[in-house]
PDB file of C-alpha atoms in Angstrom:
ATOM      1  CA  UNK U   1     165.629 116.695 100.662  1.00 74.00           C
ATOM      2  CA  UNK U   2     163.603 114.715 103.177  1.00 74.00           C
ATOM      3  CA  UNK U   3     159.845 115.107 103.330  1.00 72.00           C
ATOM      4  CA  UNK U   4     158.655 116.892 106.458  1.00 79.00           C
ATOM      5  CA  UNK U   5     157.031 114.652 109.046  1.00 91.00           C
ATOM      6  CA  UNK U   6     153.301 114.852 109.300  1.00 94.00           C
ATOM      7  CA  UNK U   7     150.994 114.026 112.160  1.00 96.00           C
ATOM      8  CA  UNK U   8     149.209 110.715 112.476  1.00 96.00           C
ATOM      9  CA  UNK U   9     145.903 112.525 111.999  1.00 97.00           C
ATOM     10  CA  UNK U  10     147.006 114.129 108.742  1.00 97.00           C
ATOM     11  CA  UNK U  11     148.295 110.782 107.485  1.00 96.00           C
ATOM     12  CA  UNK U  12     144.946 109.210 108.380  1.00 97.00           C
ATOM     13  CA  UNK U  13     143.115 111.992 106.556  1.00 97.00           C
ATOM     14  CA  UNK U  14     145.179 111.378 103.435  1.00 97.00           C
ATOM     15  CA  UNK U  15     144.655 107.619 103.609  1.00 97.00           C
ATOM     16  CA  UNK U  16     140.942 108.160 104.163  1.00 98.00           C
ATOM     17  CA  UNK U  17     140.855 110.178 100.936  1.00 98.00           C
ATOM     18  CA  UNK U  18     142.697 107.401  99.092  1.00 98.00           C
ATOM     19  CA  UNK U  19     140.150 104.873 100.414  1.00 98.00           C
ATOM     20  CA  UNK U  20     137.334 107.053  99.073  1.00 98.00           C
ATOM     21  CA  UNK U  21     139.081 107.293  95.690  1.00 98.00           C
ATOM     22  CA  UNK U  22     139.531 103.524  95.636  1.00 98.00           C
ATOM     23  CA  UNK U  23     135.859 102.965  96.460  1.00 98.00           C
ATOM     24  CA  UNK U  24     134.838 105.349  93.671  1.00 98.00           C
ATOM     25  CA  UNK U  25     136.874 103.254  91.245  1.00 98.00           C
ATOM     26  CA  UNK U  26     135.711  99.886  92.549  1.00 98.00           C
ATOM     27  CA  UNK U  27     132.061 101.001  92.588  1.00 98.00           C
ATOM     28  CA  UNK U  28     131.870 102.089  88.967  1.00 98.00           C
ATOM     29  CA  UNK U  29     132.228 100.077  85.769  1.00 98.00           C
ATOM     30  CA  UNK U  30     132.624 103.327  83.858  1.00 98.00           C
ATOM     31  CA  UNK U  31     135.404 104.539  86.181  1.00 98.00           C
ATOM     32  CA  UNK U  32     137.174 101.202  85.706  1.00 98.00           C
ATOM     33  CA  UNK U  33     136.830 101.463  81.912  1.00 98.00           C
ATOM     34  CA  UNK U  34     138.082 105.051  81.986  1.00 98.00           C
ATOM     35  CA  UNK U  35     141.088 103.992  84.061  1.00 98.00           C
ATOM     36  CA  UNK U  36     141.806 101.301  81.480  1.00 97.00           C
ATOM     37  CA  UNK U  37     141.627 103.886  78.656  1.00 97.00           C
ATOM     38  CA  UNK U  38     144.008 106.220  80.520  1.00 97.00           C
ATOM     39  CA  UNK U  39     146.475 103.474  81.502  1.00 95.00           C
ATOM     40  CA  UNK U  40     146.497 100.980  78.626  1.00 90.00           C
ATOM     41  CA  UNK U  41     149.573  99.121  79.875  1.00 94.00           C
ATOM     42  CA  UNK U  42     148.046  98.452  83.296  1.00 94.00           C
ATOM     43  CA  UNK U  43     145.965  95.362  84.022  1.00 96.00           C
ATOM     44  CA  UNK U  44     143.008  97.133  85.605  1.00 96.00           C
ATOM     45  CA  UNK U  45     141.451  94.020  87.197  1.00 97.00           C
ATOM     46  CA  UNK U  46     144.720  93.563  89.107  1.00 96.00           C
ATOM     47  CA  UNK U  47     144.764  97.246  89.988  1.00 96.00           C
ATOM     48  CA  UNK U  48     141.237  97.173  91.386  1.00 97.00           C
ATOM     49  CA  UNK U  49     142.006  94.167  93.554  1.00 97.00           C
ATOM     50  CA  UNK U  50     145.524  95.119  94.642  1.00 96.00           C
ATOM     51  CA  UNK U  51     145.003  98.816  95.371  1.00 97.00           C
ATOM     52  CA  UNK U  52     142.774  98.007  98.326  1.00 98.00           C
ATOM     53  CA  UNK U  53     145.773  96.557 100.134  1.00 96.00           C
ATOM     54  CA  UNK U  54     147.718  99.759  99.418  1.00 95.00           C
ATOM     55  CA  UNK U  55     145.314 101.703 101.623  1.00 95.00           C
ATOM     56  CA  UNK U  56     143.939  99.205 104.121  1.00 96.00           C
ATOM     57  CA  UNK U  57     146.019  97.096 106.474  1.00 95.00           C
ATOM     58  CA  UNK U  58     143.796  94.370 107.881  1.00 94.00           C
ATOM     59  CA  UNK U  59     146.431  93.644 110.532  1.00 95.00           C
ATOM     60  CA  UNK U  60     145.772  97.003 112.213  1.00 96.00           C
ATOM     61  CA  UNK U  61     142.047  97.754 112.324  1.00 96.00           C
ATOM     62  CA  UNK U  62     142.604 100.152 115.227  1.00 96.00           C
ATOM     63  CA  UNK U  63     144.370 102.533 112.851  1.00 96.00           C
ATOM     64  CA  UNK U  64     141.016 103.254 111.158  1.00 97.00           C
ATOM     65  CA  UNK U  65     139.609 104.921 114.238  1.00 96.00           C
ATOM     66  CA  UNK U  66     137.950 108.075 115.445  1.00 96.00           C
ATOM     67  CA  UNK U  67     137.999 110.905 114.942  1.00 97.00           C
ATOM     68  CA  UNK U  68     139.266 110.615 111.333  1.00 98.00           C
ATOM     69  CA  UNK U  69     137.230 107.470 110.683  1.00 98.00           C
ATOM     70  CA  UNK U  70     133.792 107.405 112.256  1.00 98.00           C
ATOM     71  CA  UNK U  71     132.622 104.203 113.916  1.00 98.00           C
ATOM     72  CA  UNK U  72     130.341 103.621 110.921  1.00 98.00           C
ATOM     73  CA  UNK U  73     133.207 104.142 108.478  1.00 98.00           C
ATOM     74  CA  UNK U  74     135.457 101.755 110.400  1.00 98.00           C
ATOM     75  CA  UNK U  75     132.757  99.101 110.330  1.00 98.00           C
ATOM     76  CA  UNK U  76     132.127  99.741 106.631  1.00 98.00           C
ATOM     77  CA  UNK U  77     135.839  99.226 105.895  1.00 98.00           C
ATOM     78  CA  UNK U  78     135.762  95.887 107.706  1.00 98.00           C
ATOM     79  CA  UNK U  79     132.598  94.796 105.920  1.00 98.00           C
ATOM     80  CA  UNK U  80     134.002  95.769 102.532  1.00 98.00           C
ATOM     81  CA  UNK U  81     137.240  93.977 103.352  1.00 98.00           C
ATOM     82  CA  UNK U  82     135.344  90.750 104.013  1.00 98.00           C
ATOM     83  CA  UNK U  83     133.714  90.979 100.576  1.00 98.00           C
ATOM     84  CA  UNK U  84     137.026  91.962  98.982  1.00 98.00           C
ATOM     85  CA  UNK U  85     138.716  88.852 100.443  1.00 97.00           C
ATOM     86  CA  UNK U  86     136.107  86.554  98.909  1.00 98.00           C
ATOM     87  CA  UNK U  87     136.181  88.324  95.552  1.00 98.00           C
ATOM     88  CA  UNK U  88     139.983  88.262  95.462  1.00 97.00           C
ATOM     89  CA  UNK U  89     139.815  84.478  95.908  1.00 97.00           C
ATOM     90  CA  UNK U  90     137.048  84.027  93.339  1.00 96.00           C
ATOM     91  CA  UNK U  91     138.611  86.035  90.522  1.00 95.00           C
ATOM     92  CA  UNK U  92     140.767  84.255  87.947  1.00 93.00           C
ATOM     93  CA  UNK U  93     144.489  83.787  88.444  1.00 92.00           C
ATOM     94  CA  UNK U  94     145.979  85.173  86.329  1.00 94.00           C
ATOM     95  CA  UNK U  95     143.555  88.031  85.956  1.00 95.00           C
ATOM     96  CA  UNK U  96     142.131  88.848  82.542  1.00 96.00           C
ATOM     97  CA  UNK U  97     143.848  91.760  80.846  1.00 94.00           C
ATOM     98  CA  UNK U  98     140.683  93.788  80.296  1.00 96.00           C
ATOM     99  CA  UNK U  99     138.149  95.015  82.789  1.00 97.00           C
ATOM    100  CA  UNK U 100     135.239  94.055  80.543  1.00 97.00           C
ATOM    101  CA  UNK U 101     136.163  90.408  81.082  1.00 97.00           C
ATOM    102  CA  UNK U 102     135.109  90.849  84.744  1.00 97.00           C
ATOM    103  CA  UNK U 103     132.364  93.458  84.626  1.00 97.00           C
ATOM    104  CA  UNK U 104     129.104  91.557  84.916  1.00 96.00           C
ATOM    105  CA  UNK U 105     130.651  88.527  86.611  1.00 97.00           C
ATOM    106  CA  UNK U 106     128.880  87.670  89.901  1.00 97.00           C
ATOM    107  CA  UNK U 107     131.986  88.133  92.064  1.00 97.00           C
ATOM    108  CA  UNK U 108     132.868  91.460  90.427  1.00 98.00           C
ATOM    109  CA  UNK U 109     129.290  92.641  90.847  1.00 98.00           C
ATOM    110  CA  UNK U 110     129.487  91.831  94.588  1.00 98.00           C
ATOM    111  CA  UNK U 111     132.679  93.888  94.824  1.00 98.00           C
ATOM    112  CA  UNK U 112     131.080  96.825  93.029  1.00 98.00           C
ATOM    113  CA  UNK U 113     127.921  96.723  95.155  1.00 98.00           C
ATOM    114  CA  UNK U 114     129.969  96.505  98.362  1.00 98.00           C
ATOM    115  CA  UNK U 115     132.119  99.431  97.201  1.00 98.00           C
ATOM    116  CA  UNK U 116     128.995 101.514  96.488  1.00 98.00           C
ATOM    117  CA  UNK U 117     127.553 100.674  99.904  1.00 98.00           C
ATOM    118  CA  UNK U 118     130.816 101.584 101.630  1.00 98.00           C
ATOM    119  CA  UNK U 119     131.140 104.760  99.617  1.00 98.00           C
ATOM    120  CA  UNK U 120     127.688 105.842 100.829  1.00 98.00           C
ATOM    121  CA  UNK U 121     128.936 105.643 104.409  1.00 98.00           C
ATOM    122  CA  UNK U 122     132.004 107.747 103.582  1.00 98.00           C
ATOM    123  CA  UNK U 123     129.968 110.229 101.546  1.00 97.00           C
ATOM    124  CA  UNK U 124     128.265 111.501 104.682  1.00 97.00           C
ATOM    125  CA  UNK U 125     131.452 113.311 105.812  1.00 97.00           C
ATOM    126  CA  UNK U 126     133.305 113.322 102.493  1.00 97.00           C
ATOM    127  CA  UNK U 127     136.993 113.977 101.988  1.00 98.00           C
ATOM    128  CA  UNK U 128     139.209 115.842 104.441  1.00 98.00           C
ATOM    129  CA  UNK U 129     141.937 118.364 103.773  1.00 96.00           C
ATOM    130  CA  UNK U 130     145.306 116.820 102.978  1.00 96.00           C
ATOM    131  CA  UNK U 131     147.392 119.751 104.191  1.00 96.00           C
ATOM    132  CA  UNK U 132     145.742 120.703 107.491  1.00 96.00           C
ATOM    133  CA  UNK U 133     144.303 118.669 110.318  1.00 96.00           C
ATOM    134  CA  UNK U 134     140.535 118.696 110.343  1.00 96.00           C
ATOM    135  CA  UNK U 135     139.061 120.126 113.532  1.00 95.00           C
ATOM    136  CA  UNK U 136     136.592 117.663 114.889  1.00 92.00           C
ATOM    137  CA  UNK U 137     133.795 118.751 117.152  1.00 86.00           C
ATOM    138  CA  UNK U 138     133.952 116.947 120.298  1.00 65.00           C
TER     139      UNK U 138
END
C-alpha cells in the first residue's frame, strides 16, 4: 500500500527533526560512542560524515526556509555545512573503523563544536510535530 502524500511543510518539519538528531550525534563524543556500541557493524565515522548529506541538500538552500526553518536556522545550516565540507575533506580515506580514532583530532573537534553551535540555534524552537503541521504565528 502506498504511503499517503504529505505536505511540503510536514516534510520540512520531519527533515528539521532529523537535522536536530544529526546535530545531537555530531556534537557529542558520548553520543557517537553510544551509537558505535548499539551498531557494532557500522563504521560510525562514516555515518557521522555521510548522514549530513541524507538530510541537507546543498543544491537547494531555499528548501530550508521560513516558516519551518527560521532565518537564523537556515544560516546556521549553511555555516555548519561549510565546516562539514572542510572536515569531510580532512578526515582519512578510508575512515577509521572506530570513533575513538577521530575523537580528539582537530578536524573532528571542529565538526563537534560547529554541531554544538548549530544545535544551540535549533534549540530555541526545538523539534516540531511529525504528524501535524505546526501553526506558525505570523
